[in-house]
Each structure stands twice: as C-alpha cells, then as structure tokens.
Amino acid sequence: MTPAQQPATDVICQIAAGELPAETVLRTDDIVAFLDHRPVFKGHVLVCPLPHVDQLTDLPAERIPVLFGAVQRVAAALPEALGCQGTFVAINNVVSQSIPHLHVHVVPRTKGDGLRGFFWPRVKYAEGEAQAYAKLIREALTVLE
C-alpha cells in the first residue's frame, strides 16, 4: 500500500497523503521527515515510516535499516544546517505517544540549551534490584528469540 492509499487515520498519515501541510525536510517511498509543529527546540524533526506503523515493536525488521538510516541522515544534517553541537534522538511507544504512528524525534542540541538529561526524574535501584530487573529482561529476550 502506498502512502497515498493508506487511510488517513492519524496526523502523520494525513501529512503523508498531502491532506495536511507540513514543513517536510526529507521524503522517500519509505519515510517522511518533517518539522515538529511543537518543537522542543527549533529544527526538531519527526522521522516517520511509510506506510503506517503504530509503534517501534510493529515495524518489520527489514524496514528498521531504512527508518534508522533516515534518522541518521537527519541527525547528521542538523549540526550542519543549524550550527547545533549534536542531537537527541527519541521514540515513545504507547505511553507519551501523542500520535498513534511510529515517529522518531531528532532534536537539535547545544551545550547549555537548558534541556537536562532525560525529560523525567531519575531513580536508583535498591540493593540487588538491578540484578533482578536484568534477569527479568534477559528471560523475556530469550522468549522473544
């Protein structure tokens, strides 16, 4: 299904179909990348797969290099284009995912820009807790192989 044939059920699909305007910075048959309309910093880009995919865990494995190749290109272009020192790259899956369409945030960063680490408070593991969490995750990864 081409992006034009994809039902325009979310904002990203509507942008892909040309039904909503966006400041597109990169478009191929596989992805669309455009400026976030509510940026963390000016130049904040969303890189999205075409056709529609809800979240990262739904993206077919063979499409991962295409999406992240585009993310890498955008991340390399921002310092050149904007004079920023680097980028912050992030994906939300379900929680805090305001649009039900996979999108990768590529945010320009410069030392002293005011963004402190991640956007949420940090926690510490209690004694032995990190090992227990790691064990649970290793077991789940084994099941998913």
CSV table of C-alpha atoms in Angstrom, one decimal, residues 1 16-17 20 22 47 52-53 57 60 75 79-80 83 89 97 105 108 113-114 119 128 138 140:
chain,number,residue,atom,x,y,z
A,1,MET,CA,0.0,0.0,0.0
A,16,ALA,CA,2.0,11.7,4.0
A,17,ALA,CA,-1.2,11.8,1.9
A,20,LEU,CA,-2.2,18.3,6.0
A,22,ALA,CA,4.0,20.2,7.0
A,47,VAL,CA,11.1,10.9,11.0
A,52,HIS,CA,1.5,3.4,8.7
A,53,VAL,CA,3.1,1.5,11.6
A,57,THR,CA,7.6,-3.0,18.0
A,60,PRO,CA,9.1,-5.1,10.3
A,75,ALA,CA,20.9,13.7,12.8
A,79,PRO,CA,24.5,20.4,13.1
A,80,GLU,CA,25.5,21.3,9.6
A,83,GLY,CA,25.0,25.0,14.0
A,89,VAL,CA,17.0,11.0,19.3
A,97,GLN,CA,3.0,8.7,22.2
A,105,HIS,CA,12.2,12.6,17.3
A,108,PRO,CA,18.9,19.7,17.9
A,113,ASP,CA,20.4,24.7,25.8
A,114,GLY,CA,18.5,24.1,29.1
A,119,PHE,CA,12.6,14.6,30.5
A,128,GLY,CA,20.1,-6.4,44.4
A,138,ARG,CA,17.2,-11.4,29.8
A,140,ALA,CA,12.0,-12.0,28.2
